[in-house]
Tab-separated table of N, CA and C in Angstrom:
chain	number	residue	atom	x	y	z
A	19	MET	N	-34.613	21.908	74.912
A	19	MET	CA	-34.314	20.912	73.932
A	19	MET	C	-35.061	19.619	74.197
A	20	GLN	N	-35.668	19.252	73.293
A	20	GLN	CA	-36.579	18.133	73.197
A	20	GLN	C	-35.691	16.747	73.486
A	21	GLN	N	-36.378	15.881	74.553
A	21	GLN	CA	-35.694	14.793	74.568
A	21	GLN	C	-35.901	13.828	73.494
A	22	LEU	N	-34.579	13.053	73.046
A	22	LEU	CA	-34.536	12.298	71.782
A	22	LEU	C	-35.240	11.068	71.966
A	23	ILE	N	-35.462	10.383	73.225
A	23	ILE	CA	-36.113	8.991	73.232
A	23	ILE	C	-37.279	9.419	74.253
A	24	PRO	N	-38.603	9.377	73.947
A	24	PRO	CA	-39.625	9.712	74.652
A	24	PRO	C	-39.793	8.767	75.856
A	25	LYS	N	-39.998	9.261	76.995
A	25	LYS	CA	-40.348	8.673	78.242
A	25	LYS	C	-40.692	7.043	78.079
A	26	THR	N	-41.807	7.018	77.229
A	26	THR	CA	-42.785	5.901	77.325
A	26	THR	C	-41.592	4.646	76.635
A	27	SER	N	-40.696	5.110	75.563
A	27	SER	CA	-39.986	4.388	74.782
A	27	SER	C	-38.735	3.763	75.594
A	28	GLN	N	-38.384	4.434	76.754
A	28	GLN	CA	-36.994	4.246	77.385
A	28	GLN	C	-36.766	2.765	77.601
A	29	GLY	N	-37.661	2.259	78.241
A	29	GLY	CA	-37.429	0.883	78.662
A	29	GLY	C	-37.242	-0.241	77.258
A	30	PRO	N	-38.307	0.057	76.299
A	30	PRO	CA	-37.970	-0.738	75.159
A	30	PRO	C	-36.679	-0.655	74.402
A	31	VAL	N	-36.295	0.620	74.351
A	31	VAL	CA	-34.945	1.036	73.794
A	31	VAL	C	-33.673	0.526	74.625
A	32	GLN	N	-33.891	0.547	76.019
A	32	GLN	CA	-32.791	-0.118	76.624
A	32	GLN	C	-32.847	-1.617	76.460
A	33	ALA	N	-33.918	-2.208	76.501
A	33	ALA	CA	-34.084	-3.516	76.385
A	33	ALA	C	-33.479	-4.019	74.811
A	34	LEU	N	-33.461	-3.134	73.680
A	34	LEU	CA	-32.935	-3.509	72.529
A	34	LEU	C	-31.624	-3.415	72.679
A	35	GLY	N	-31.145	-2.396	73.281
A	35	GLY	CA	-29.600	-2.137	73.554
A	35	GLY	C	-29.152	-3.532	74.076
A	36	HIS	N	-29.784	-3.808	75.152
A	36	HIS	CA	-28.911	-5.258	75.965
A	36	HIS	C	-29.099	-6.567	74.829
A	37	LEU	N	-30.311	-6.450	74.247
A	37	LEU	CA	-30.584	-7.628	73.164
A	37	LEU	C	-29.407	-7.621	72.181
A	38	LEU	N	-29.299	-6.357	71.615
A	38	LEU	CA	-28.218	-6.294	70.287
A	38	LEU	C	-26.751	-6.527	70.818
A	39	GLY	N	-26.688	-6.013	72.030
A	39	GLY	CA	-25.191	-6.350	72.688
A	39	GLY	C	-24.951	-7.692	73.055
A	40	ALA	N	-26.025	-8.245	73.551
A	40	ALA	CA	-25.971	-9.801	73.854
A	40	ALA	C	-25.680	-10.667	72.522
A	41	HIS	N	-26.620	-10.217	71.562
A	41	HIS	CA	-26.398	-11.196	70.267
A	41	HIS	C	-25.030	-10.860	69.626
A	42	ALA	N	-24.561	-9.503	69.791
A	42	ALA	CA	-23.211	-9.303	69.144
A	42	ALA	C	-22.093	-10.132	69.972
A	43	THR	N	-22.105	-10.013	71.223
A	43	THR	CA	-21.121	-10.723	72.032
A	43	THR	C	-21.200	-12.504	71.735
A	44	LEU	N	-22.655	-12.945	71.807
A	44	LEU	CA	-22.659	-14.222	71.561
A	44	LEU	C	-22.302	-14.954	70.321
A	45	THR	N	-22.613	-13.907	69.198
A	45	THR	CA	-22.439	-14.222	67.881
A	45	THR	C	-20.890	-14.226	67.591
A	46	ARG	N	-20.093	-13.134	68.161
A	46	ARG	CA	-18.561	-13.179	68.179
A	46	ARG	C	-17.978	-14.200	68.930
A	47	GLU	N	-18.447	-14.644	70.165
A	47	GLU	CA	-17.755	-15.686	70.893
A	47	GLU	C	-18.022	-17.174	70.024
A	48	LEU	N	-19.024	-17.515	69.694
A	48	LEU	CA	-19.437	-18.586	69.192
A	48	LEU	C	-18.872	-18.768	67.848
A	49	SER	N	-18.919	-17.629	66.966
A	49	SER	CA	-18.197	-17.914	65.621
A	49	SER	C	-16.763	-17.998	65.804
A	50	ALA	N	-16.213	-17.192	66.561
A	50	ALA	CA	-14.766	-17.078	66.752
A	50	ALA	C	-14.067	-18.774	66.923
A	51	ARG	N	-14.827	-19.320	67.911
A	51	ARG	CA	-14.770	-20.509	68.095
A	51	ARG	C	-14.759	-21.649	66.949
A	52	LEU	N	-16.056	-21.387	66.153
A	52	LEU	CA	-16.374	-22.383	65.196
A	52	LEU	C	-15.156	-22.056	63.970
A	53	VAL	N	-14.805	-20.845	63.630
A	53	VAL	CA	-13.807	-20.517	62.625
A	53	VAL	C	-12.528	-21.025	63.056
A	54	GLU	N	-12.171	-20.816	64.416
A	54	GLU	CA	-10.631	-21.254	64.766
A	54	GLU	C	-10.747	-22.692	64.689
A	55	GLU	N	-11.637	-23.365	65.453
A	55	GLU	CA	-11.480	-25.024	65.241
A	55	GLU	C	-12.154	-25.766	64.149
A	56	HIS	N	-12.930	-25.254	63.205
A	56	HIS	CA	-13.612	-25.920	62.298
A	56	HIS	C	-13.692	-25.189	60.876
A	57	GLY	N	-13.380	-23.853	60.993
A	57	GLY	CA	-13.485	-23.078	59.734
A	57	GLY	C	-14.828	-22.877	59.147
A	58	LEU	N	-15.948	-22.702	59.955
A	58	LEU	CA	-17.049	-22.509	59.908
A	58	LEU	C	-17.583	-20.967	60.526
A	59	THR	N	-18.449	-20.260	60.070
A	59	THR	CA	-18.994	-19.117	60.677
A	59	THR	C	-20.221	-19.723	61.350
A	60	MET	N	-20.898	-18.943	62.253
A	60	MET	CA	-22.020	-19.395	62.980
A	60	MET	C	-23.209	-19.404	61.946
A	61	SER	N	-23.159	-18.701	60.730
A	61	SER	CA	-24.370	-18.669	59.797
A	61	SER	C	-24.107	-19.968	59.010
A	62	GLU	N	-22.572	-20.310	58.710
A	62	GLU	CA	-22.669	-21.498	57.996
A	62	GLU	C	-22.933	-22.681	58.821
A	63	TYR	N	-22.956	-22.791	59.957
A	63	TYR	CA	-23.086	-23.821	60.841
A	63	TYR	C	-24.748	-23.980	61.129
A	64	GLU	N	-25.247	-22.749	61.088
A	64	GLU	CA	-26.750	-22.965	61.000
A	64	GLU	C	-27.492	-23.424	59.708
A	65	VAL	N	-26.876	-23.223	58.712
A	65	VAL	CA	-27.072	-23.660	57.330
A	65	VAL	C	-26.946	-25.243	57.426
A	66	LEU	N	-25.813	-25.695	57.818
A	66	LEU	CA	-25.806	-27.163	57.826
A	66	LEU	C	-26.826	-27.664	58.833
A	67	PHE	N	-26.984	-27.186	60.026
A	67	PHE	CA	-27.868	-27.483	61.077
A	67	PHE	C	-29.353	-27.941	60.536
A	68	LEU	N	-29.704	-26.789	59.777
A	68	LEU	CA	-30.973	-26.551	59.192
A	68	LEU	C	-31.158	-27.590	58.231
A	69	LEU	N	-30.109	-27.770	57.090
A	69	LEU	CA	-30.286	-28.946	56.538
A	69	LEU	C	-30.490	-30.341	56.757
A	70	SER	N	-29.741	-30.500	58.036
A	70	SER	CA	-29.762	-31.818	58.705
A	70	SER	C	-30.858	-32.279	59.395
A	71	ARG	N	-31.628	-31.448	59.465
A	71	ARG	CA	-33.271	-31.661	60.132
A	71	ARG	C	-34.103	-31.714	59.298
A	72	GLU	N	-33.866	-31.670	57.990
A	72	GLU	CA	-34.785	-31.786	56.756
A	72	GLU	C	-34.657	-33.342	56.400
A	73	PRO	N	-35.892	-34.064	56.165
A	73	PRO	CA	-36.123	-35.460	55.650
A	73	PRO	C	-35.136	-35.915	54.661
A	74	GLU	N	-34.992	-34.938	53.603
A	74	GLU	CA	-34.014	-35.295	52.615
A	74	GLU	C	-32.700	-34.462	52.580
A	75	HIS	N	-32.463	-33.735	53.705
A	75	HIS	CA	-31.348	-33.166	54.017
A	75	HIS	C	-31.041	-31.903	52.984
A	76	SER	N	-32.305	-31.301	52.426
A	76	SER	CA	-32.247	-30.343	51.525
A	76	SER	C	-33.477	-29.419	51.670
A	77	MET	N	-33.158	-28.014	51.329
A	77	MET	CA	-34.011	-27.130	51.128
A	77	MET	C	-33.856	-26.158	49.960
A	78	ARG	N	-35.076	-25.811	49.592
A	78	ARG	CA	-34.905	-24.721	48.518
A	78	ARG	C	-33.874	-23.671	48.982
A	79	ARG	N	-33.400	-23.022	48.071
A	79	ARG	CA	-32.469	-21.954	48.456
A	79	ARG	C	-33.229	-20.757	49.142
A	80	ILE	N	-34.400	-20.364	48.346
A	80	ILE	CA	-34.931	-19.102	48.881
A	80	ILE	C	-35.540	-19.351	50.345
A	81	ASP	N	-35.973	-20.631	50.635
A	81	ASP	CA	-36.552	-20.866	51.964
A	81	ASP	C	-35.300	-20.899	52.837
A	82	LEU	N	-34.094	-21.410	52.638
A	82	LEU	CA	-33.027	-21.484	53.375
A	82	LEU	C	-32.595	-20.005	53.795
A	83	SER	N	-32.790	-19.076	52.767
A	83	SER	CA	-32.294	-17.727	52.898
A	83	SER	C	-33.114	-17.010	54.113
A	84	ARG	N	-34.478	-17.164	53.745
A	84	ARG	CA	-35.298	-16.683	54.722
A	84	ARG	C	-34.943	-17.243	56.287
A	85	GLU	N	-34.564	-18.608	56.488
A	85	GLU	CA	-34.605	-19.174	57.728
A	85	GLU	C	-33.322	-18.437	58.590
A	86	VAL	N	-32.189	-18.155	57.620
A	86	VAL	CA	-31.008	-17.650	58.140
A	86	VAL	C	-30.813	-16.223	57.990
A	87	ARG	N	-31.917	-15.696	57.343
A	87	ARG	CA	-32.197	-14.155	57.390
A	87	ARG	C	-31.228	-13.420	56.496
A	88	LEU	N	-30.955	-14.114	55.556
A	88	LEU	CA	-30.082	-13.521	54.654
A	88	LEU	C	-30.662	-13.030	53.268
A	89	SER	N	-29.978	-12.089	52.556
A	89	SER	CA	-30.426	-12.024	51.271
A	89	SER	C	-30.268	-13.046	50.257
A	90	PRO	N	-31.190	-13.200	49.199
A	90	PRO	CA	-30.956	-14.203	48.219
A	90	PRO	C	-29.294	-14.373	47.793
A	91	SER	N	-28.729	-13.001	47.472
A	91	SER	CA	-27.423	-13.094	46.963
A	91	SER	C	-26.599	-13.372	48.173
A	92	GLY	N	-26.649	-13.049	49.428
A	92	GLY	CA	-25.868	-13.548	50.759
A	92	GLY	C	-26.036	-14.913	50.538
A	93	ILE	N	-26.894	-15.692	50.780
A	93	ILE	CA	-27.222	-17.093	50.952
A	93	ILE	C	-26.413	-17.733	49.574
A	94	THR	N	-26.440	-16.943	48.446
A	94	THR	CA	-26.024	-17.856	47.172
A	94	THR	C	-24.367	-17.842	47.664
A	95	ARG	N	-23.717	-16.439	48.077
A	95	ARG	CA	-22.415	-16.321	48.264
A	95	ARG	C	-21.853	-17.506	49.310
A	96	MET	N	-22.809	-17.784	50.364
A	96	MET	CA	-22.266	-18.641	51.440
A	96	MET	C	-22.669	-19.946	50.879
A	97	LEU	N	-23.529	-20.314	50.309
A	97	LEU	CA	-23.561	-21.808	49.474
A	97	LEU	C	-22.368	-22.140	48.514
A	98	ASP	N	-22.128	-21.018	47.733
A	98	ASP	CA	-20.936	-21.242	46.858
A	98	ASP	C	-19.859	-21.614	47.730
A	99	ARG	N	-19.731	-21.031	48.978
A	99	ARG	CA	-18.226	-21.418	49.985
A	99	ARG	C	-18.474	-22.780	50.170
A	100	LEU	N	-19.498	-23.137	50.703
A	100	LEU	CA	-19.918	-24.695	51.280
A	100	LEU	C	-19.907	-25.420	50.191
A	101	GLU	N	-20.212	-25.112	49.023
A	101	GLU	CA	-20.081	-26.092	47.925
A	101	GLU	C	-18.560	-26.280	47.487
A	102	ALA	N	-17.929	-25.297	47.429
A	102	ALA	CA	-16.519	-25.358	47.120
A	102	ALA	C	-15.657	-25.935	48.055
A	103	THR	N	-16.094	-26.217	49.465
A	103	THR	CA	-15.572	-27.221	50.402
A	103	THR	C	-16.144	-28.503	50.456
A	104	GLY	N	-17.196	-28.971	49.661
A	104	GLY	CA	-17.748	-30.246	49.568
A	104	GLY	C	-19.121	-30.223	50.779
A	105	LEU	N	-19.148	-29.467	51.499
A	105	LEU	CA	-20.273	-29.444	52.517
A	105	LEU	C	-21.603	-29.585	52.037
A	106	VAL	N	-21.999	-28.675	50.965
A	106	VAL	CA	-23.264	-28.806	50.342
A	106	VAL	C	-23.085	-28.935	48.950
A	107	LYS	N	-24.084	-29.349	48.201
A	107	LYS	CA	-24.239	-29.543	46.755
A	107	LYS	C	-25.409	-28.856	46.275
A	108	LYS	N	-25.639	-28.486	45.194
A	108	LYS	CA	-26.653	-27.827	44.631
A	108	LYS	C	-27.720	-29.035	43.878
A	109	GLY	N	-29.033	-28.925	44.316
A	109	GLY	CA	-29.768	-29.660	43.705
A	109	GLY	C	-31.014	-29.056	42.998
A	110	HIS	N	-31.586	-29.680	42.075
A	110	HIS	CA	-32.361	-28.965	40.896
A	110	HIS	C	-33.707	-29.624	41.141
A	111	CYS	N	-34.827	-28.790	40.870
A	111	CYS	CA	-36.316	-29.385	41.146
A	111	CYS	C	-36.574	-30.010	39.578
A	112	SER	N	-36.885	-31.036	39.463
A	112	SER	CA	-37.546	-31.622	38.152
A	112	SER	C	-38.751	-30.817	37.456
A	113	GLN	N	-39.523	-30.553	38.220
A	113	GLN	CA	-40.758	-29.652	37.881
A	113	GLN	C	-40.504	-28.364	37.598
A	114	ASP	N	-39.263	-27.580	38.125
A	114	ASP	CA	-39.213	-26.148	37.881
A	114	ASP	C	-37.810	-25.829	37.893
A	115	ALA	N	-37.297	-25.647	36.656
A	115	ALA	CA	-35.662	-25.495	36.527
A	115	ALA	C	-35.242	-24.033	37.113
A	116	ARG	N	-36.276	-23.382	37.415
A	116	ARG	CA	-35.955	-21.987	38.095
A	116	ARG	C	-35.584	-22.274	39.773
A	117	VAL	N	-35.935	-23.483	40.207
A	117	VAL	CA	-35.777	-23.858	41.473
A	117	VAL	C	-34.522	-24.645	41.889
A	118	THR	N	-33.702	-24.028	42.793
A	118	THR	CA	-32.496	-24.848	43.189
A	118	THR	C	-32.704	-25.167	44.610
A	119	TYR	N	-32.072	-26.322	45.079
A	119	TYR	CA	-31.843	-26.557	46.523
A	119	TYR	C	-30.600	-26.632	46.907
A	120	ALA	N	-30.374	-26.625	48.067
A	120	ALA	CA	-29.110	-26.907	49.008
A	120	ALA	C	-29.160	-28.067	49.562
A	121	VAL	N	-28.135	-29.103	49.286
A	121	VAL	CA	-28.484	-30.659	49.807
A	121	VAL	C	-27.221	-30.620	50.633
A	122	LEU	N	-27.427	-31.040	51.733
A	122	LEU	CA	-26.368	-31.496	52.686
A	122	LEU	C	-25.606	-32.710	52.336
A	123	THR	N	-24.329	-32.780	52.134
A	123	THR	CA	-23.586	-33.754	51.465
A	123	THR	C	-23.118	-34.712	52.883
A	124	ASP	N	-22.718	-35.702	52.528
A	124	ASP	CA	-22.076	-36.587	53.879
A	124	ASP	C	-20.886	-35.885	54.563
A	125	ALA	N	-20.082	-35.486	53.681
A	125	ALA	CA	-19.106	-34.389	54.335
A	125	ALA	C	-19.591	-33.519	55.206
A	126	GLY	N	-20.738	-32.887	54.690
A	126	GLY	CA	-21.153	-31.618	55.604
A	126	GLY	C	-21.907	-32.206	56.646
A	127	MET	N	-22.247	-33.623	56.823
A	127	MET	CA	-23.078	-34.022	58.021
A	127	MET	C	-22.008	-34.266	58.974
A	128	LYS	N	-20.868	-34.901	58.428
A	128	LYS	CA	-19.815	-35.326	59.264
A	128	LYS	C	-18.882	-34.016	59.900
A	129	LYS	N	-18.924	-32.905	59.200
A	129	LYS	CA	-18.414	-31.547	59.787
A	129	LYS	C	-19.262	-31.209	60.818
A	130	LEU	N	-20.798	-31.226	60.533
A	130	LEU	CA	-21.696	-30.830	61.572
A	130	LEU	C	-21.415	-31.652	62.848
A	131	HIS	N	-21.287	-32.981	62.690
A	131	HIS	CA	-21.232	-33.850	63.857
A	131	HIS	C	-19.782	-33.406	64.747
A	132	GLU	N	-18.878	-33.086	63.856
A	132	GLU	CA	-17.504	-32.801	64.514
A	132	GLU	C	-17.567	-31.566	65.274
A	133	CYS	N	-18.351	-30.373	64.808
A	133	CYS	CA	-18.607	-29.067	65.353
A	133	CYS	C	-19.323	-29.316	66.660
A	134	ALA	N	-20.359	-29.991	66.554
A	134	ALA	CA	-21.522	-30.215	67.621
A	134	ALA	C	-21.220	-30.061	68.906
A	135	PRO	N	-20.244	-30.960	69.552
A	135	PRO	CA	-20.022	-30.838	70.900
A	135	PRO	C	-19.307	-29.783	71.458
A	136	ALA	N	-18.217	-29.172	70.827
A	136	ALA	CA	-17.771	-27.993	71.219
A	136	ALA	C	-18.700	-26.665	71.268
A	137	HIS	N	-19.493	-26.843	70.220
A	137	HIS	CA	-20.345	-25.634	69.895
A	137	HIS	C	-21.358	-25.487	71.074
A	138	TYR	N	-22.002	-26.611	71.342
A	138	TYR	CA	-23.014	-26.792	72.275
A	138	TYR	C	-22.345	-26.570	73.786
A	139	ALA	N	-21.180	-27.213	74.074
A	139	ALA	CA	-20.464	-26.824	75.166
A	139	ALA	C	-20.199	-25.301	75.454
A	140	ALA	N	-20.065	-24.707	74.290
A	140	ALA	CA	-19.580	-23.082	74.352
A	140	ALA	C	-21.008	-22.427	74.701
A	141	ILE	N	-22.185	-22.691	74.062
A	141	ILE	CA	-23.460	-22.141	74.581
A	141	ILE	C	-23.854	-22.330	75.971
A	142	GLU	N	-23.665	-23.661	76.443
A	142	GLU	CA	-23.854	-23.863	77.630
A	142	GLU	C	-22.948	-22.845	78.503
A	143	ARG	N	-21.569	-22.686	78.299
A	143	ARG	CA	-20.817	-21.885	79.094
A	143	ARG	C	-21.164	-20.540	79.013
A	144	LEU	N	-21.624	-19.862	77.582
A	144	LEU	CA	-22.021	-18.612	77.562
A	144	LEU	C	-23.345	-18.262	78.206
A	145	ILE	N	-24.290	-19.312	78.138
A	145	ILE	CA	-25.781	-18.986	78.571
A	145	ILE	C	-26.113	-19.783	79.668
A	146	GLY	N	-26.063	-21.131	79.641
A	146	GLY	CA	-26.598	-22.139	80.693
A	146	GLY	C	-25.900	-21.874	82.011
A	147	GLU	N	-24.728	-21.281	81.986
A	147	GLU	CA	-23.845	-21.080	83.351
A	147	GLU	C	-24.227	-19.771	83.933
A	148	ARG	N	-24.856	-19.075	83.017
A	148	ARG	CA	-24.914	-17.591	83.501
A	148	ARG	C	-26.530	-17.361	83.941
A	149	LEU	N	-27.392	-18.398	83.458
A	149	LEU	CA	-28.682	-17.919	83.671
A	149	LEU	C	-29.138	-19.360	84.361
A	150	SER	N	-30.354	-19.224	85.110
A	150	SER	CA	-30.878	-20.343	85.589
A	150	SER	C	-31.788	-20.903	84.674
A	151	ASP	N	-32.441	-22.205	84.794
A	151	ASP	CA	-33.269	-22.950	83.841
A	151	ASP	C	-34.276	-22.005	83.689
A	152	GLU	N	-35.039	-21.484	84.683
A	152	GLU	CA	-35.979	-20.610	84.575
A	152	GLU	C	-35.746	-19.315	83.735
A	153	GLU	N	-34.687	-18.795	84.080
A	153	GLU	CA	-34.308	-17.589	83.217
A	153	GLU	C	-34.262	-18.108	81.795
A	154	VAL	N	-33.439	-19.022	81.388
A	154	VAL	CA	-33.508	-19.554	80.091
A	154	VAL	C	-34.649	-19.724	79.576
A	155	GLU	N	-35.560	-20.573	80.002
A	155	GLU	CA	-36.921	-20.635	79.582
A	155	GLU	C	-37.631	-19.450	79.402
A	156	SER	N	-37.599	-18.292	80.059
A	156	SER	CA	-38.289	-16.994	80.043
A	156	SER	C	-37.751	-16.337	78.941
A	157	LEU	N	-36.331	-16.322	79.010
A	157	LEU	CA	-35.706	-15.458	77.850
A	157	LEU	C	-36.167	-16.333	76.329
A	158	SER	N	-36.157	-17.727	76.334
A	158	SER	CA	-36.471	-18.317	75.232
A	158	SER	C	-37.938	-17.827	74.645
A	159	GLY	N	-38.719	-17.803	75.585
A	159	GLY	CA	-40.238	-17.397	75.400
A	159	GLY	C	-40.316	-16.105	74.719
A	160	LEU	N	-39.526	-14.987	75.694
A	160	LEU	CA	-39.760	-13.806	75.162
A	160	LEU	C	-38.980	-13.537	73.738
A	161	LEU	N	-37.919	-14.076	73.431
A	161	LEU	CA	-37.216	-13.868	72.148
A	161	LEU	C	-38.021	-14.680	71.155
A	162	GLY	N	-38.632	-15.654	71.243
A	162	GLY	CA	-39.354	-16.300	70.406
A	162	GLY	C	-40.586	-15.361	69.971
A	163	ARG	N	-40.998	-14.590	71.030
A	163	ARG	CA	-42.226	-13.727	70.414
A	163	ARG	C	-41.706	-12.597	69.714
A	164	LEU	N	-40.500	-12.135	70.108
A	164	LEU	CA	-39.881	-11.107	69.086
A	164	LEU	C	-39.509	-11.679	67.872
A	165	SER	N	-39.116	-13.129	67.735
A	165	SER	CA	-38.638	-13.419	66.440
A	165	SER	C	-39.798	-13.713	65.484
A	166	ASP	N	-40.829	-13.720	65.975
A	166	ASP	CA	-42.275	-13.801	65.193
A	166	ASP	C	-42.732	-12.415	64.492
A	167	LEU	N	-41.768	-11.182	64.825
A	167	LEU	CA	-42.116	-10.327	64.017
A	167	LEU	C	-42.222	-10.103	62.783
A	168	ASP	N	-41.363	-10.974	62.213
A	168	ASP	CA	-41.167	-11.145	60.711
A	168	ASP	C	-42.343	-11.550	60.089
A	169	ASP	N	-43.267	-12.342	60.752
A	169	ASP	CA	-44.654	-12.816	60.418
A	169	ASP	C	-45.722	-11.742	60.521
A	170	ASP	N	-45.407	-10.785	61.556
A	170	ASP	CA	-46.526	-9.912	61.851
A	170	ASP	C	-46.251	-8.264	61.140
A	171	CYS	N	-45.178	-8.059	60.668
A	171	CYS	CA	-45.149	-6.802	60.093
A	171	CYS	C	-44.168	-6.418	58.918
A	172	THR	N	-44.308	-5.422	58.336
A	172	THR	CA	-43.359	-5.036	57.248
A	172	THR	C	-43.011	-3.625	57.455
A	173	VAL	N	-41.895	-3.427	56.851
A	173	VAL	CA	-41.446	-2.027	57.078
A	173	VAL	C	-42.516	-0.695	56.594
A	174	GLY	N	-42.742	0.182	57.438
A	174	GLY	CA	-43.678	1.129	57.429
A	174	GLY	C	-44.844	0.782	58.423
A	175	ASP	N	-44.958	-0.256	58.877
A	175	ASP	CA	-46.018	-0.636	59.853
A	175	ASP	C	-46.132	0.142	60.996
C-alpha cells in the first residue's frame, strides 16, 4: 500500500497540524472569554480593533472583509449584528453609491476599550507565559511569512 503522506511532506504536514490545533485552541479560549464577558466574538473584536486603527475609524466593507478573511456575505452578516448593537454604523461614499463603509461608533470604541485589558491579559496568559520572548518573536516572524501566502498564490498554484 502506498504511503498517504510523502516522506518529504511529513514535516510540513505535522507543522500544519500543530498550527491548526493551536489556532483552534487559542481562538476558542479567547473567543469564549470575549463572548462571556463582553458579548463579542474574536472576529467581531478584530473588526472593532481594525476600525479603531483607521484615521476616520472607517473602512470599505470589502477591505474589511479581506482583512478578517470573511466572504463579503460573512462580513455583511457580522456588520449587521454590530450595527444592531450600535457598535458600528454604515457609511456611504459620496463619489460611488455602490461603495459602503463600516464606521466605528463611539459606543464601539467604548466597547473596545472595555474588552482590551482582559483580552490582552488572556493573550499574555495563553502565549506570553508559555513561550520566551525569543520564541514569540520567532513564531511571529514565521507566521507572518505564512500569512503573506494570500499575496503570493491562488487556488491551483
